[in-house]
């Protein structure tokens, strides 16, 4: 087997995810919110195959994003179904609704938060920001933390469900530290 991608954020409490052969999900690290997806809150100290929970259909992994700060962590894994659609699998901390299921209840087993069509990118915006998914058509979807209005929807209310907050967006730009995001709009 070949490790085809390796994801580790700068957050000291974030999980480490290795993608093997483009489809298999191996995890290790801190698990205080169940973010590793094994149904427990027990840390995993050696890489463990969790493909059955995270990617039971064997789709290609498009991107992995870890969200949160300190010990409040959630994991988001975008799966490319190969037909132009993508399933976003999520698990872990949900205090701000960042799992997109309409609640603020943590989850210790992965579930599909949303199905998207033609995903261009997914990012975690910052410690006081939501998860952002940009589609090829320029639609920008967000969910989660919004206490300072970073969702861009005119409120400071957390988004507990996915919301289309902008259109005609070309890219989501992040700073080198991965913490600031500014949507770049297309010229009309």
Coordinates of C-alpha atoms in Angstrom, one line a residue:
X1 CA 0.0 0.0 0.0
X2 CA 1.1 3.6 -0.7
X3 CA 0.4 6.7 1.3
X4 CA -1.0 9.1 -1.3
X5 CA -1.8 12.0 1.0
X6 CA -1.0 13.0 4.6
X7 CA -3.0 15.6 6.5
X8 CA -1.8 17.2 9.8
X9 CA -2.9 20.7 10.8
X10 CA -0.9 23.2 12.9
X11 CA -3.4 22.5 15.8
X12 CA -1.6 20.5 18.5
X13 CA -4.8 18.5 19.2
X14 CA -5.7 17.8 15.6
X15 CA -5.9 14.3 14.3
X16 CA -3.4 13.0 11.8
X17 CA -4.9 11.4 8.7
X18 CA -3.0 9.3 6.1
X19 CA -4.8 8.4 2.9
X20 CA -3.6 5.1 1.5
X21 CA -4.0 4.2 -2.2
X22 CA -6.3 7.3 -2.7
X23 CA -9.2 5.7 -0.9
X24 CA -8.2 4.2 2.5
X25 CA -8.4 6.4 5.6
X26 CA -5.9 5.8 8.4
X27 CA -6.1 7.9 11.6
X28 CA -4.0 8.6 14.7
X29 CA -3.9 11.2 17.5
X30 CA -6.1 12.9 20.0
X31 CA -9.7 11.9 20.0
X32 CA -11.4 13.9 22.8
X33 CA -14.5 14.7 20.6
X34 CA -14.6 11.5 18.8
X35 CA -13.1 13.1 15.7
X36 CA -11.2 10.0 14.6
X37 CA -14.5 8.2 14.0
X38 CA -14.1 5.0 15.9
X39 CA -17.1 5.6 18.2
X40 CA -15.0 6.4 21.2
X41 CA -13.3 9.3 22.9
X42 CA -10.0 7.3 23.3
X43 CA -6.8 8.6 21.7
X44 CA -5.3 6.4 19.0
X45 CA -1.5 6.1 19.3
X46 CA -0.8 4.1 16.2
X47 CA -2.2 4.6 12.7
X48 CA -5.4 2.6 12.5
X49 CA -7.4 1.8 9.4
X50 CA -10.8 3.5 9.7
X51 CA -11.8 3.2 6.0
X52 CA -15.0 1.2 6.9
X53 CA -16.3 4.1 8.9
X54 CA -15.0 7.1 6.8
X55 CA -15.2 5.7 3.2
X56 CA -17.3 2.5 3.1
X57 CA -17.9 2.8 -0.7
X58 CA -14.2 3.2 -1.5
X59 CA -14.4 6.6 -3.3
X60 CA -11.3 8.7 -3.9
X61 CA -10.5 11.1 -1.1
X62 CA -10.6 14.6 -2.5
X63 CA -9.4 16.5 0.6
X64 CA -9.3 16.3 4.4
X65 CA -9.9 19.3 6.7
X66 CA -9.5 19.4 10.5
X67 CA -11.5 22.1 12.2
X68 CA -11.4 23.8 15.6
X69 CA -8.9 25.0 18.2
X70 CA -7.3 23.3 21.2
X71 CA -9.3 20.3 22.2
X72 CA -12.5 21.1 20.2
X73 CA -11.8 19.3 17.0
X74 CA -13.9 18.0 14.1
X75 CA -12.7 16.1 11.0
X76 CA -14.2 16.7 7.5
X77 CA -13.3 14.3 4.6
X78 CA -14.5 15.1 1.1
X79 CA -15.0 12.0 -1.0
X80 CA -15.1 12.2 -4.8
X81 CA -17.7 9.8 -6.1
X82 CA -16.3 9.9 -9.6
X83 CA -19.6 11.0 -11.2
X84 CA -19.3 14.8 -10.5
X85 CA -20.7 14.5 -7.0
X86 CA -18.9 14.6 -3.7
X87 CA -19.9 13.3 -0.2
X88 CA -18.7 15.2 2.8
X89 CA -18.1 12.9 5.7
X90 CA -17.8 14.5 9.2
X91 CA -17.3 13.6 12.8
X92 CA -16.2 15.1 16.1
X93 CA -16.9 18.4 17.9
X94 CA -20.1 20.2 16.8
X95 CA -20.4 23.0 19.4
X96 CA -20.9 25.6 16.6
X97 CA -22.8 23.3 14.2
X98 CA -19.7 22.7 12.1
X99 CA -20.9 19.1 11.3
X100 CA -23.8 20.6 9.4
X101 CA -26.5 18.3 10.8
X102 CA -28.7 21.1 12.3
X103 CA -27.5 20.4 15.9
X104 CA -24.7 21.2 18.3
X105 CA -24.3 17.6 19.4
X106 CA -20.8 16.0 19.0
X107 CA -20.6 12.8 16.9
X108 CA -18.2 10.0 17.4
X109 CA -19.0 8.1 14.2
X110 CA -18.7 9.6 10.7
X111 CA -21.8 10.5 8.7
X112 CA -22.5 12.2 5.4
X113 CA -23.1 15.9 6.2
X114 CA -23.9 17.0 2.6
X115 CA -23.6 15.9 -1.0
X116 CA -22.2 18.5 -3.3
X117 CA -21.8 18.7 -7.1
X118 CA -18.5 19.7 -8.7
X119 CA -16.4 20.7 -5.7
X120 CA -13.5 23.0 -6.3
X121 CA -12.2 23.4 -2.7
X122 CA -13.0 22.9 1.0
X123 CA -11.2 24.9 3.8
X124 CA -11.5 25.7 7.4
X125 CA -11.5 29.4 7.6
X126 CA -10.1 30.1 11.1
X127 CA -10.7 29.5 14.8
X128 CA -13.7 32.0 14.6
X129 CA -14.8 31.0 11.2
X130 CA -16.9 28.4 9.4
X131 CA -16.1 25.5 7.0
X132 CA -16.3 26.7 3.4
X133 CA -16.9 24.7 0.3
X134 CA -16.5 26.3 -3.1
X135 CA -18.1 24.7 -6.1
X136 CA -17.0 24.9 -9.7
X137 CA -20.0 27.1 -10.6
X138 CA -18.8 29.7 -8.1
X139 CA -21.3 29.0 -5.3
X140 CA -19.8 29.3 -1.8
X141 CA -21.4 27.1 0.9
X142 CA -20.6 27.5 4.6
X143 CA -21.4 25.9 8.0
X144 CA -20.4 26.3 11.6
X145 CA -18.8 29.1 13.7
X146 CA -20.1 32.6 12.8
X147 CA -19.8 34.6 16.1
X148 CA -17.9 37.5 14.3
X149 CA -19.9 37.3 11.0
X150 CA -17.2 35.4 9.0
X151 CA -19.9 33.4 7.1
X152 CA -20.7 36.6 5.2
X153 CA -24.4 36.1 5.5
X154 CA -25.2 39.3 7.4
X155 CA -25.5 37.7 10.8
X156 CA -23.4 36.6 13.7
X157 CA -25.5 33.4 14.3
X158 CA -23.7 30.1 13.9
X159 CA -24.7 28.1 10.8
X160 CA -26.0 24.7 12.1
X161 CA -26.9 23.6 8.5
X162 CA -25.2 24.3 5.2
X163 CA -26.0 27.7 3.6
X164 CA -25.2 29.0 0.2
X165 CA -23.7 32.4 1.2
X166 CA -22.2 33.7 -2.1
X167 CA -22.0 33.1 -5.8
X168 CA -19.5 34.0 -8.6
X169 CA -16.6 33.2 -6.3
X170 CA -13.4 32.3 -8.1
X171 CA -11.3 31.0 -5.2
X172 CA -10.9 30.8 -1.4
X173 CA -7.6 32.3 -0.5
X174 CA -5.8 31.3 2.7
X175 CA -2.8 32.9 4.4
X176 CA 0.4 30.8 4.7
X177 CA -0.7 29.8 8.2
X178 CA -4.0 28.6 6.8
X179 CA -6.1 30.8 9.1
X180 CA -7.4 33.7 7.0
X181 CA -9.8 33.2 4.1
X182 CA -11.1 35.9 1.7
X183 CA -13.4 35.0 -1.1
X184 CA -12.4 36.4 -4.4
X185 CA -15.3 37.4 -6.6
X186 CA -15.4 37.3 -10.4
X187 CA -15.8 40.5 -12.4
X188 CA -19.3 40.9 -13.9

